[in-house]
Each structure stands twice: as C-alpha cells, then as structure tokens.
Amino acid sequence: MSENVKTLIGKKIGQTTFFEESGKATHVTVLEVGPCVVIQKKTQDKEGYNALQLGFGERKEKHTSKAQQGHFKKSGATPKRILQEVRVDDATPYQVGQTLTVENLKDVAWVDVAGVTIGKGWQGVVRRHGFTGGRNSHGSMHHRQPGGIGASSDPSRVYPGTRMPGHMGANKHTTLNLKVVKVDSDNNLLFVKGAVPGADGGIITVRPSVKK
Amino acid sequence: MNAIIKKIEESQIIRKGAAPFRVGDTVKVSLRIKEGEKERIQAYEGVVTAIQNKGAKMKFTVRKISYGVGVEKTFYYQSPMVKEVKVTRSGKVRRAKLFYLRGKLNKKDARIQENKKGAKVPQEGAVESAQAEAPAAAAEETKA
C-alpha cells in the first residue's frame, strides 16, 4: 500500500488504563479504525482533484436507497454506513474495492483524531465562553449574566461575533498530536494516549499527525 | 462497560483473584526500578490506607513515616512495575479509607489494632503469601 493515504474512518470505543511495555500506566482511548473500503476514486482529469471515497461500517441493504445500492455495487462492496472522502496526492495506486486497515498506521507514531464533540445544548456565557459572572451575594443581582455587549450610540449596533449564549458542543473538532500507544491489527484497534472528541461509539477520522 | 474495553482490561490483569491485603494491613511492596539497563528491586513498606477501583485499574495507597515525615505512595496492583505485595501484619480497622492517619506522626497516635483473624484472609490465586505473617508481625510492629 502506498504511503500517501493514511486517513481512515473509525469509531471511538472508550477510554481505559493501559500498561505500556515499560510498565508505565497510560490513559488511552481505544479506537476501532477501519477496515475502510475504497468505494470511488476521484481524479484530476474527471473531478478536478484527487481523492478516495472510503466506506466504513456495515449497513443493511434494505436500509440503503436504490441509488446508493447501485453506487456500492459498482465498487463490489457491501453497503456501508459511513461514506467519506479522503484527499490523496495520487489516486492511481488504489483500486476501487480495495480495503484499507489500521495496518496502514502501523509505522505512525503520532496521529490527529477528528470527531464531533459531545453536544451540550443551549448554554450561557459562563459555561460556553468562560465568563467570570458576577458575585453571588452582598446584594449582587448580577450572577451569570453576560454584562455589556458593546458601546452605545457609536457604533449603535452589536459587533458580529460577540460572545453570547447559544448552542454549545456538537462541533467538528480535531485533536492534534496524540501518541500511538499500540496498534492491534487483528482486532482493528488503535490505542492513542489521551482523549479524543465525541462520545463513545462516535465516528472519528484518524490521520498521521500533520504537525509532528 | 463496552465489551472490547472489558476484554482489554482483563488482558491487563496479571494478578488474578482477590487482592491478598485489606485496608489497615501493613504491606511490603517490591518495586522494579530500572536504572539504565539494570533492574533492581526496591521495597516500600507501610500501612494500606485506601483501595480504589477494581480489576485492572485497582490502586492502593501505602502510607509510612519516613524520617519523621509522612509519605504516601499509590500503586496499581496490576502494574508490571510492582513485583510483589506481601502482607507483613494484618490490621483491624473500621474505615474503608484511613485518611485520619494523616498528620498523626507519632507511633502511638497512628497505631492500628492487630487483626488476629487476619491470617485467614483468603489468599487463593495470589502470588503473595501471608504465611510468615504471624511470627513477623510482632517484630514489624515495632519497626513500623
């Protein structure tokens, strides 16, 4: 397998304590990564860019639309739950229907993991933006309020981007530079040190670290 | 717990069965210390003041007075760095956590009554043994 694709789709399993070979106890997150099937190749000539469309996780045929069934059939793969595109420098070494596993990340020491963070619902400014809030006693009637949101007649408006209450969480977030503790190819598992975004069972993407 | 996580944790367990010690017991922990290529064993002896978690994550805290200063160390019971845990004296206590020992630096205040039935604590499956406990206990008491 070529070197340039290593971004894979996976699932967050959960966190635990793991004893490394040195005997050191490490906090790890266990990820089920792959196997991902190449469903479609996108090339410079046809689509204007090079990418692979990867499928991950099984889906029953009766839950797949006719149009999608045809799309999967073309690659010779069974219907997949997740379809995601991964950019590559050159798509020619890959065949449609080829399977990419966690084995691809075997020599990688550091990874970035992207996922959707846990949704917190509608939150106030104290929780959402870390405002200090007012004091609770001594006649204070200003507890968890946002306070001023701008000047008065000039500019006569609230600047866009002013931090206010609103929906928090459920955003895409990438955690950079997580150390790979163990790669278990038999069970498609990847152990990384530290936390990754999202709840257990959430869909994540793993790529070799871009900053290390 | 997730089945995969459970399996991983079970695979980490190197000391099967119940731990041979309880809170209040005096234990001798043999630690593997790596110095460059060489490995040596260092002993740490004191009273178990707390046991946290179960299974692979089980931790226990050992307290001792070292040169007049209270020292507490927490170990993973399943850690490969812990070579052996030996019970040297069984204590009789009525608390799950012995935090009240903190600040009691002199021997008399921090005294724990000996558990005479302690020798009968189930030892099955453990690498340690408490056979030497009864005769050694009296000697250890004065030392601790």
mmCIF file of C-alpha atoms in Angstrom:
data_model
loop_
_atom_site.group_PDB
_atom_site.id
_atom_site.type_symbol
_atom_site.label_atom_id
_atom_site.label_comp_id
_atom_site.label_asym_id
_atom_site.label_seq_id
_atom_site.Cartn_x
_atom_site.Cartn_y
_atom_site.Cartn_z
ATOM 1 C CA MET A 1 0.000 0.000 0.000
ATOM 2 C CA SER A 2 1.147 3.426 -0.828
ATOM 3 C CA GLU A 3 2.329 5.913 1.720
ATOM 4 C CA ASN A 4 0.170 8.864 0.918
ATOM 5 C CA VAL A 5 -3.186 7.713 2.227
ATOM 6 C CA LYS A 6 -3.374 7.085 5.876
ATOM 7 C CA THR A 7 -6.534 8.881 6.791
ATOM 8 C CA LEU A 8 -9.022 6.298 7.909
ATOM 9 C CA ILE A 9 -12.520 6.252 9.324
ATOM 10 C CA GLY A 10 -13.220 4.649 12.675
ATOM 11 C CA LYS A 11 -15.264 4.520 15.808
ATOM 12 C CA LYS A 12 -14.448 5.621 19.340
ATOM 13 C CA ILE A 13 -14.740 2.634 21.660
ATOM 14 C CA GLY A 14 -13.841 4.185 25.003
ATOM 15 C CA GLN A 15 -11.111 5.005 27.476
ATOM 16 C CA THR A 16 -9.167 2.851 29.874
ATOM 17 C CA THR A 17 -5.824 2.444 31.589
ATOM 18 C CA PHE A 18 -3.132 0.585 29.711
ATOM 19 C CA PHE A 19 0.244 -0.629 30.921
ATOM 20 C CA GLU A 20 2.911 0.075 28.325
ATOM 21 C CA GLU A 21 5.825 -2.248 27.730
ATOM 22 C CA SER A 22 7.944 -0.122 30.031
ATOM 23 C CA GLY A 23 5.410 -0.835 32.757
ATOM 24 C CA LYS A 24 4.113 2.712 32.806
ATOM 25 C CA ALA A 25 0.358 3.114 33.230
ATOM 26 C CA THR A 26 -1.086 5.286 30.460
ATOM 27 C CA HIS A 27 -4.560 6.712 29.926
ATOM 28 C CA VAL A 28 -5.588 5.554 26.471
ATOM 29 C CA THR A 29 -8.536 5.937 24.164
ATOM 30 C CA VAL A 30 -9.347 2.819 22.176
ATOM 31 C CA LEU A 31 -10.423 3.414 18.590
ATOM 32 C CA GLU A 32 -11.750 0.899 16.140
ATOM 33 C CA VAL A 33 -10.164 2.007 12.887
ATOM 34 C CA GLY A 34 -11.158 0.510 9.574
ATOM 35 C CA PRO A 35 -11.432 -1.657 7.632
ATOM 36 C CA CYS A 36 -12.298 1.013 5.086
ATOM 37 C CA VAL A 37 -13.222 0.110 1.520
ATOM 38 C CA VAL A 38 -12.420 2.351 -1.437
ATOM 39 C CA ILE A 39 -15.853 2.970 -2.953
ATOM 40 C CA GLN A 40 -14.887 5.531 -5.570
ATOM 41 C CA LYS A 41 -11.765 7.205 -6.923
ATOM 42 C CA LYS A 42 -11.794 10.882 -7.808
ATOM 43 C CA THR A 43 -9.144 12.035 -10.218
ATOM 44 C CA GLN A 44 -7.716 15.274 -11.513
ATOM 45 C CA ASP A 45 -8.949 14.562 -15.020
ATOM 46 C CA LYS A 46 -12.522 13.783 -14.144
ATOM 47 C CA GLU A 47 -13.409 15.599 -10.918
ATOM 48 C CA GLY A 48 -10.610 18.156 -10.833
ATOM 49 C CA TYR A 49 -8.948 16.775 -7.683
ATOM 50 C CA ASN A 50 -7.516 13.523 -6.370
ATOM 51 C CA ALA A 51 -9.408 11.767 -3.607
ATOM 52 C CA LEU A 52 -10.707 8.439 -2.425
ATOM 53 C CA GLN A 53 -14.205 7.862 -1.223
ATOM 54 C CA LEU A 54 -13.983 5.478 1.728
ATOM 55 C CA GLY A 55 -16.771 3.434 3.263
ATOM 56 C CA PHE A 56 -16.826 2.256 6.883
ATOM 57 C CA GLY A 57 -19.247 0.153 8.918
ATOM 58 C CA GLU A 58 -21.956 -2.152 7.629
ATOM 59 C CA ARG A 59 -25.446 -1.152 6.629
ATOM 60 C CA LYS A 60 -28.303 -3.436 5.665
ATOM 61 C CA GLU A 61 -29.292 -3.381 2.032
ATOM 62 C CA LYS A 62 -32.946 -2.732 2.887
ATOM 63 C CA HIS A 63 -31.894 0.473 4.619
ATOM 64 C CA THR A 64 -29.977 1.672 1.572
ATOM 65 C CA SER A 65 -31.647 3.615 -1.216
ATOM 66 C CA LYS A 66 -31.668 2.137 -4.722
ATOM 67 C CA ALA A 67 -29.387 4.893 -5.927
ATOM 68 C CA GLN A 68 -26.835 4.147 -3.214
ATOM 69 C CA GLN A 69 -27.127 0.406 -3.725
ATOM 70 C CA GLY A 70 -26.020 0.976 -7.299
ATOM 71 C CA HIS A 71 -23.134 3.129 -6.135
ATOM 72 C CA PHE A 72 -21.884 0.428 -3.759
ATOM 73 C CA LYS A 73 -22.439 -2.314 -6.300
ATOM 74 C CA LYS A 74 -20.082 -0.558 -8.710
ATOM 75 C CA SER A 75 -17.229 -0.958 -6.229
ATOM 76 C CA GLY A 76 -18.176 -4.543 -5.456
ATOM 77 C CA ALA A 77 -18.581 -3.705 -1.765
ATOM 78 C CA THR A 78 -21.499 -4.275 0.563
ATOM 79 C CA PRO A 79 -23.419 -1.123 1.591
ATOM 80 C CA LYS A 80 -21.539 0.936 4.157
ATOM 81 C CA ARG A 81 -22.819 3.133 6.949
ATOM 82 C CA ILE A 82 -20.376 5.983 6.530
ATOM 83 C CA LEU A 83 -19.064 7.430 3.281
ATOM 84 C CA GLN A 84 -16.282 9.921 3.499
ATOM 85 C CA GLU A 85 -13.800 11.430 1.114
ATOM 86 C CA VAL A 86 -10.079 11.477 1.778
ATOM 87 C CA ARG A 87 -7.722 13.648 -0.245
ATOM 88 C CA VAL A 88 -4.659 11.950 -1.720
ATOM 89 C CA ASP A 89 -1.793 13.217 -3.840
ATOM 90 C CA ASP A 90 -2.266 10.487 -6.391
ATOM 91 C CA ALA A 91 -5.190 8.084 -6.601
ATOM 92 C CA THR A 92 -3.703 5.748 -9.225
ATOM 93 C CA PRO A 93 -2.121 3.190 -6.836
ATOM 94 C CA TYR A 94 -5.543 2.406 -5.387
ATOM 95 C CA GLN A 95 -8.206 0.161 -6.781
ATOM 96 C CA VAL A 96 -11.891 0.563 -6.228
ATOM 97 C CA GLY A 97 -12.962 -2.164 -3.803
ATOM 98 C CA GLN A 98 -9.581 -2.219 -2.063
ATOM 99 C CA THR A 99 -9.604 -2.468 1.728
ATOM 100 C CA LEU A 100 -7.524 -0.201 3.946
ATOM 101 C CA THR A 101 -6.977 -1.286 7.528
ATOM 102 C CA VAL A 102 -5.348 0.007 10.680
ATOM 103 C CA GLU A 103 -2.226 -1.746 9.384
ATOM 104 C CA ASN A 104 -1.679 1.440 7.339
ATOM 105 C CA LEU A 105 -0.983 3.330 10.545
ATOM 106 C CA LYS A 106 1.485 0.775 11.861
ATOM 107 C CA ASP A 107 4.585 2.921 11.462
ATOM 108 C CA VAL A 108 2.919 6.130 12.551
ATOM 109 C CA ALA A 109 3.971 7.463 15.952
ATOM 110 C CA TRP A 110 1.612 10.423 16.258
ATOM 111 C CA VAL A 111 -1.911 10.925 14.935
ATOM 112 C CA ASP A 112 -4.611 13.571 14.716
ATOM 113 C CA VAL A 113 -8.141 12.444 15.503
ATOM 114 C CA ALA A 114 -11.204 14.357 14.300
ATOM 115 C CA GLY A 115 -14.730 13.856 15.529
ATOM 116 C CA VAL A 116 -17.889 15.621 16.584
ATOM 117 C CA THR A 117 -17.766 16.834 20.177
ATOM 118 C CA ILE A 118 -20.452 15.925 22.697
ATOM 119 C CA GLY A 119 -23.423 18.293 22.395
ATOM 120 C CA LYS A 120 -24.020 20.452 25.466
ATOM 121 C CA GLY A 121 -27.286 22.078 24.343
ATOM 122 C CA TRP A 122 -28.030 25.761 24.891
ATOM 123 C CA GLN A 123 -25.536 27.161 27.361
ATOM 124 C CA GLY A 124 -24.939 30.533 28.963
ATOM 125 C CA VAL A 125 -21.802 32.620 28.639
ATOM 126 C CA VAL A 126 -20.201 31.333 31.815
ATOM 127 C CA ARG A 127 -20.088 27.759 30.566
ATOM 128 C CA ARG A 128 -19.840 28.474 26.858
ATOM 129 C CA HIS A 129 -17.212 31.217 26.856
ATOM 130 C CA GLY A 130 -15.743 31.052 30.329
ATOM 131 C CA PHE A 131 -17.049 34.446 31.500
ATOM 132 C CA THR A 132 -16.473 35.056 35.177
ATOM 133 C CA GLY A 133 -20.038 36.127 36.011
ATOM 134 C CA GLY A 134 -20.961 38.410 38.878
ATOM 135 C CA ARG A 135 -20.787 37.811 42.603
ATOM 136 C CA ASN A 136 -23.441 35.689 44.240
ATOM 137 C CA SER A 137 -24.041 37.644 47.455
ATOM 138 C CA HIS A 138 -23.735 41.099 49.041
ATOM 139 C CA GLY A 139 -26.782 42.389 47.178
ATOM 140 C CA SER A 140 -25.435 41.447 43.784
ATOM 141 C CA MET A 141 -28.166 40.813 41.269
ATOM 142 C CA HIS A 142 -25.711 40.038 38.511
ATOM 143 C CA HIS A 143 -24.860 36.334 38.759
ATOM 144 C CA ARG A 144 -24.270 34.542 35.471
ATOM 145 C CA GLN A 145 -25.149 37.388 33.147
ATOM 146 C CA PRO A 146 -23.081 38.344 30.105
ATOM 147 C CA GLY A 147 -22.768 42.042 31.063
ATOM 148 C CA GLY A 148 -22.192 44.671 28.386
ATOM 149 C CA ILE A 149 -22.145 43.587 24.783
ATOM 150 C CA GLY A 150 -20.749 46.779 23.296
ATOM 151 C CA ALA A 151 -20.735 50.588 23.271
ATOM 152 C CA SER A 152 -23.830 52.806 22.866
ATOM 153 C CA SER A 153 -24.660 55.277 20.096
ATOM 154 C CA ASP A 154 -21.347 54.679 18.400
ATOM 155 C CA PRO A 155 -21.470 52.093 16.763
ATOM 156 C CA SER A 156 -25.203 51.705 17.561
ATOM 157 C CA ARG A 157 -25.010 48.002 16.900
ATOM 158 C CA VAL A 158 -23.564 44.822 18.322
ATOM 159 C CA TYR A 159 -20.472 43.617 16.564
ATOM 160 C CA PRO A 160 -20.761 40.305 14.765
ATOM 161 C CA GLY A 161 -19.053 37.503 16.644
ATOM 162 C CA THR A 162 -19.772 38.951 20.102
ATOM 163 C CA ARG A 163 -19.761 36.050 22.537
ATOM 164 C CA MET A 164 -23.264 35.282 23.712
ATOM 165 C CA PRO A 165 -25.288 32.328 24.984
ATOM 166 C CA GLY A 166 -26.129 29.679 22.448
ATOM 167 C CA HIS A 167 -25.718 26.110 21.354
ATOM 168 C CA MET A 168 -22.532 24.537 22.600
ATOM 169 C CA GLY A 169 -20.765 21.385 21.504
ATOM 170 C CA ALA A 170 -21.614 19.061 18.619
ATOM 171 C CA ASN A 171 -18.929 20.795 16.539
ATOM 172 C CA LYS A 172 -16.278 19.121 14.479
ATOM 173 C CA HIS A 173 -13.040 19.171 16.400
ATOM 174 C CA THR A 174 -9.600 17.759 15.624
ATOM 175 C CA THR A 175 -7.316 16.795 18.479
ATOM 176 C CA LEU A 176 -3.730 17.118 17.304
ATOM 177 C CA ASN A 177 -0.646 15.099 18.184
ATOM 178 C CA LEU A 178 -1.928 12.066 20.016
ATOM 179 C CA LYS A 179 0.688 9.446 20.670
ATOM 180 C CA VAL A 180 0.031 5.979 19.287
ATOM 181 C CA VAL A 181 0.467 3.516 22.141
ATOM 182 C CA LYS A 182 -0.487 0.299 20.379
ATOM 183 C CA VAL A 183 -1.772 -0.920 17.027
ATOM 184 C CA ASP A 184 -3.796 -4.120 17.213
ATOM 185 C CA SER A 185 -4.263 -5.211 13.593
ATOM 186 C CA ASP A 186 -6.106 -8.422 14.489
ATOM 187 C CA ASN A 187 -8.987 -6.541 16.052
ATOM 188 C CA ASN A 188 -8.636 -3.302 14.027
ATOM 189 C CA LEU A 189 -7.876 -1.376 17.185
ATOM 190 C CA LEU A 190 -5.730 1.702 17.688
ATOM 191 C CA PHE A 191 -4.711 2.840 21.162
ATOM 192 C CA VAL A 192 -3.898 6.527 21.475
ATOM 193 C CA LYS A 193 -2.742 8.394 24.547
ATOM 194 C CA GLY A 194 -5.228 10.961 25.797
ATOM 195 C CA ALA A 195 -8.775 11.906 24.901
ATOM 196 C CA VAL A 196 -10.447 12.230 21.517
ATOM 197 C CA PRO A 197 -13.529 14.281 20.660
ATOM 198 C CA GLY A 198 -17.009 12.811 20.860
ATOM 199 C CA ALA A 199 -18.925 10.228 22.816
ATOM 200 C CA ASP A 200 -18.131 6.525 22.883
ATOM 201 C CA GLY A 201 -19.373 4.941 19.679
ATOM 202 C CA GLY A 202 -18.961 8.193 17.744
ATOM 203 C CA ILE A 203 -17.484 8.244 14.257
ATOM 204 C CA ILE A 204 -13.965 9.645 14.030
ATOM 205 C CA THR A 205 -11.278 10.037 11.393
ATOM 206 C CA VAL A 206 -7.635 9.307 12.092
ATOM 207 C CA ARG A 207 -4.712 10.725 10.135
ATOM 208 C CA PRO A 208 -0.980 10.822 10.708
ATOM 209 C CA SER A 209 -0.108 13.953 12.619
ATOM 210 C CA VAL A 210 0.454 16.919 10.313
ATOM 211 C CA LYS A 211 2.440 18.949 12.825
ATOM 212 C CA LYS A 212 4.858 16.360 14.193
ATOM 213 C CA MET B 1 -18.803 -1.405 30.066
ATOM 214 C CA ASN B 2 -18.032 -1.886 26.426
ATOM 215 C CA ALA B 3 -17.126 -5.491 25.618
ATOM 216 C CA ILE B 4 -13.899 -4.500 23.846
ATOM 217 C CA ILE B 5 -12.757 -2.316 26.748
ATOM 218 C CA LYS B 6 -13.603 -5.112 29.164
ATOM 219 C CA LYS B 7 -11.505 -7.545 27.170
ATOM 220 C CA ILE B 8 -8.550 -5.150 27.088
ATOM 221 C CA GLU B 9 -8.758 -4.616 30.830
ATOM 222 C CA GLU B 10 -8.997 -8.325 31.509
ATOM 223 C CA SER B 11 -5.910 -8.945 29.399
ATOM 224 C CA GLN B 12 -4.031 -6.490 31.641
ATOM 225 C CA ILE B 13 -4.674 -8.456 34.809
ATOM 226 C CA ILE B 14 -1.511 -10.281 35.837
ATOM 227 C CA ARG B 15 -2.516 -10.991 39.445
ATOM 228 C CA LYS B 16 -5.727 -12.952 39.354
ATOM 229 C CA GLY B 17 -8.213 -13.293 42.161
ATOM 230 C CA ALA B 18 -8.831 -11.071 45.146
ATOM 231 C CA ALA B 19 -6.013 -8.947 46.486
ATOM 232 C CA PRO B 20 -4.313 -10.608 49.485
ATOM 233 C CA PHE B 21 -4.407 -7.422 51.566
ATOM 234 C CA ARG B 22 -7.058 -5.153 53.002
ATOM 235 C CA VAL B 23 -7.154 -1.589 54.200
ATOM 236 C CA GLY B 24 -5.320 -1.408 57.522
ATOM 237 C CA ASP B 25 -2.837 -4.141 56.686
ATOM 238 C CA THR B 26 0.878 -3.443 56.712
ATOM 239 C CA VAL B 27 2.347 -4.492 53.387
ATOM 240 C CA LYS B 28 5.751 -4.695 51.812
ATOM 241 C CA VAL B 29 5.673 -3.662 48.150
ATOM 242 C CA SER B 30 8.579 -4.800 45.974
ATOM 243 C CA LEU B 31 9.062 -2.389 43.117
ATOM 244 C CA ARG B 32 11.086 -2.919 39.983
ATOM 245 C CA ILE B 33 13.357 0.055 39.477
ATOM 246 C CA LYS B 34 15.076 0.404 36.126
ATOM 247 C CA GLU B 35 18.450 2.089 36.122
ATOM 248 C CA GLY B 36 19.691 2.171 32.581
ATOM 249 C CA GLU B 37 19.916 -1.454 31.546
ATOM 250 C CA LYS B 38 19.896 -2.838 35.050
ATOM 251 C CA GLU B 39 16.873 -3.593 37.129
ATOM 252 C CA ARG B 40 16.773 -3.728 40.874
ATOM 253 C CA ILE B 41 14.104 -4.263 43.482
ATOM 254 C CA GLN B 42 13.180 -1.605 45.967
ATOM 255 C CA ALA B 43 10.982 -2.339 48.947
ATOM 256 C CA TYR B 44 8.423 0.060 50.298
ATOM 257 C CA GLU B 45 6.646 -0.853 53.474
ATOM 258 C CA GLY B 46 3.695 0.787 55.163
ATOM 259 C CA VAL B 47 0.016 0.706 56.001
ATOM 260 C CA VAL B 48 -2.604 0.373 53.241
ATOM 261 C CA THR B 49 -4.807 3.417 53.729
ATOM 262 C CA ALA B 50 -7.059 3.161 50.687
ATOM 263 C CA ILE B 51 -8.039 0.827 47.882
ATOM 264 C CA GLN B 52 -9.531 2.355 44.762
ATOM 265 C CA ASN B 53 -11.225 0.781 41.749
ATOM 266 C CA LYS B 54 -11.329 -2.857 40.810
ATOM 267 C CA GLY B 55 -9.917 -5.111 38.146
ATOM 268 C CA ALA B 56 -7.071 -3.796 36.007
ATOM 269 C CA LYS B 57 -7.399 -0.283 37.407
ATOM 270 C CA MET B 58 -7.162 -1.282 41.049
ATOM 271 C CA LYS B 59 -4.918 1.046 43.025
ATOM 272 C CA PHE B 60 -3.841 1.008 46.627
ATOM 273 C CA THR B 61 -2.240 3.681 48.755
ATOM 274 C CA VAL B 62 0.523 2.835 51.210
ATOM 275 C CA ARG B 63 1.468 5.235 53.974
ATOM 276 C CA LYS B 64 4.575 5.237 56.072
ATOM 277 C CA ILE B 65 6.551 7.622 58.221
ATOM 278 C CA SER B 66 9.943 8.245 56.739
ATOM 279 C CA TYR B 67 12.414 10.263 58.834
ATOM 280 C CA GLY B 68 9.537 11.887 60.672
ATOM 281 C CA VAL B 69 7.699 12.816 57.506
ATOM 282 C CA GLY B 70 4.516 11.108 56.331
ATOM 283 C CA VAL B 71 4.865 9.557 52.871
ATOM 284 C CA GLU B 72 2.031 8.125 50.799
ATOM 285 C CA LYS B 73 2.504 6.238 47.578
ATOM 286 C CA THR B 74 -0.208 4.884 45.326
ATOM 287 C CA PHE B 75 0.411 1.809 43.199
ATOM 288 C CA TYR B 76 -1.506 -0.012 40.520
ATOM 289 C CA TYR B 77 -1.997 -3.516 41.844
ATOM 290 C CA GLN B 78 -1.802 -4.915 38.295
ATOM 291 C CA SER B 79 1.234 -2.873 37.316
ATOM 292 C CA PRO B 80 4.208 -4.836 35.957
ATOM 293 C CA MET B 81 6.382 -2.451 37.980
ATOM 294 C CA VAL B 82 5.054 -3.994 41.177
ATOM 295 C CA LYS B 83 6.841 -7.283 41.612
ATOM 296 C CA GLU B 84 5.206 -8.464 44.771
ATOM 297 C CA VAL B 85 2.955 -7.333 47.584
ATOM 298 C CA LYS B 86 3.488 -9.119 50.850
ATOM 299 C CA VAL B 87 1.328 -8.707 53.940
ATOM 300 C CA THR B 88 3.530 -8.363 56.986
ATOM 301 C CA ARG B 89 0.826 -7.550 59.516
ATOM 302 C CA SER B 90 -2.927 -7.650 59.343
ATOM 303 C CA GLY B 91 -4.738 -4.685 60.883
ATOM 304 C CA LYS B 92 -8.206 -4.344 62.301
ATOM 305 C CA VAL B 93 -9.862 -1.127 61.158
ATOM 306 C CA ARG B 94 -13.417 0.147 60.846
ATOM 307 C CA ARG B 95 -12.912 2.535 57.915
ATOM 308 C CA ALA B 96 -12.546 1.954 54.179
ATOM 309 C CA LYS B 97 -10.130 4.902 53.894
ATOM 310 C CA LEU B 98 -7.654 5.661 56.652
ATOM 311 C CA PHE B 99 -7.222 9.352 55.938
ATOM 312 C CA TYR B 100 -7.424 10.015 59.682
ATOM 313 C CA LEU B 101 -3.832 8.743 59.895
ATOM 314 C CA ARG B 102 -2.637 11.870 58.121
ATOM 315 C CA GLY B 103 -0.977 14.272 60.469
ATOM 316 C CA LYS B 104 -0.517 11.591 63.128
ATOM 317 C CA LEU B 105 3.220 11.400 63.009
ATOM 318 C CA ASN B 106 3.990 9.671 66.224
ATOM 319 C CA LYS B 107 3.726 5.934 66.514
ATOM 320 C CA LYS B 108 1.205 5.916 69.322
ATOM 321 C CA ASP B 109 -1.373 8.032 67.521
ATOM 322 C CA ALA B 110 -1.178 6.128 64.271
ATOM 323 C CA ARG B 111 -1.433 2.729 65.896
ATOM 324 C CA ILE B 112 -3.724 0.102 64.356
ATOM 325 C CA GLN B 113 -5.017 -2.859 66.334
ATOM 326 C CA GLU B 114 -3.843 -6.180 65.007
ATOM 327 C CA ASN B 115 -6.406 -8.384 63.330
ATOM 328 C CA LYS B 116 -5.923 -11.782 64.900
ATOM 329 C CA LYS B 117 -8.113 -13.410 62.291
ATOM 330 C CA GLY B 118 -6.070 -11.691 59.608
ATOM 331 C CA ALA B 119 -4.074 -14.789 58.751
ATOM 332 C CA LYS B 120 -7.271 -16.379 57.493
ATOM 333 C CA VAL B 121 -7.815 -13.737 54.826
ATOM 334 C CA PRO B 122 -8.331 -15.684 51.566
ATOM 335 C CA GLN B 123 -5.047 -15.991 49.717
ATOM 336 C CA GLU B 124 -6.147 -18.059 46.726
ATOM 337 C CA GLY B 125 -4.612 -17.369 43.377
ATOM 338 C CA ALA B 126 -2.402 -14.581 44.611
ATOM 339 C CA VAL B 127 1.332 -14.550 44.089
ATOM 340 C CA GLU B 128 1.872 -13.410 47.614
ATOM 341 C CA SER B 129 1.587 -15.345 50.813
ATOM 342 C CA ALA B 130 0.978 -14.239 54.363
ATOM 343 C CA GLN B 131 2.314 -17.363 55.992
ATOM 344 C CA ALA B 132 5.239 -15.602 57.571
ATOM 345 C CA GLU B 133 2.864 -13.069 58.959
ATOM 346 C CA ALA B 134 2.201 -14.272 62.478
ATOM 347 C CA PRO B 135 5.771 -14.505 63.788
ATOM 348 C CA ALA B 136 6.936 -11.492 61.849
ATOM 349 C CA ALA B 137 4.073 -9.302 62.965
ATOM 350 C CA ALA B 138 5.392 -8.510 66.395
ATOM 351 C CA ALA B 139 8.781 -7.507 65.038
ATOM 352 C CA GLU B 140 7.275 -5.414 62.257
ATOM 353 C CA GLU B 141 5.041 -3.601 64.665
ATOM 354 C CA THR B 142 7.909 -2.017 66.471
ATOM 355 C CA LYS B 143 9.611 -1.200 63.193
ATOM 356 C CA ALA B 144 6.570 0.476 61.670
#
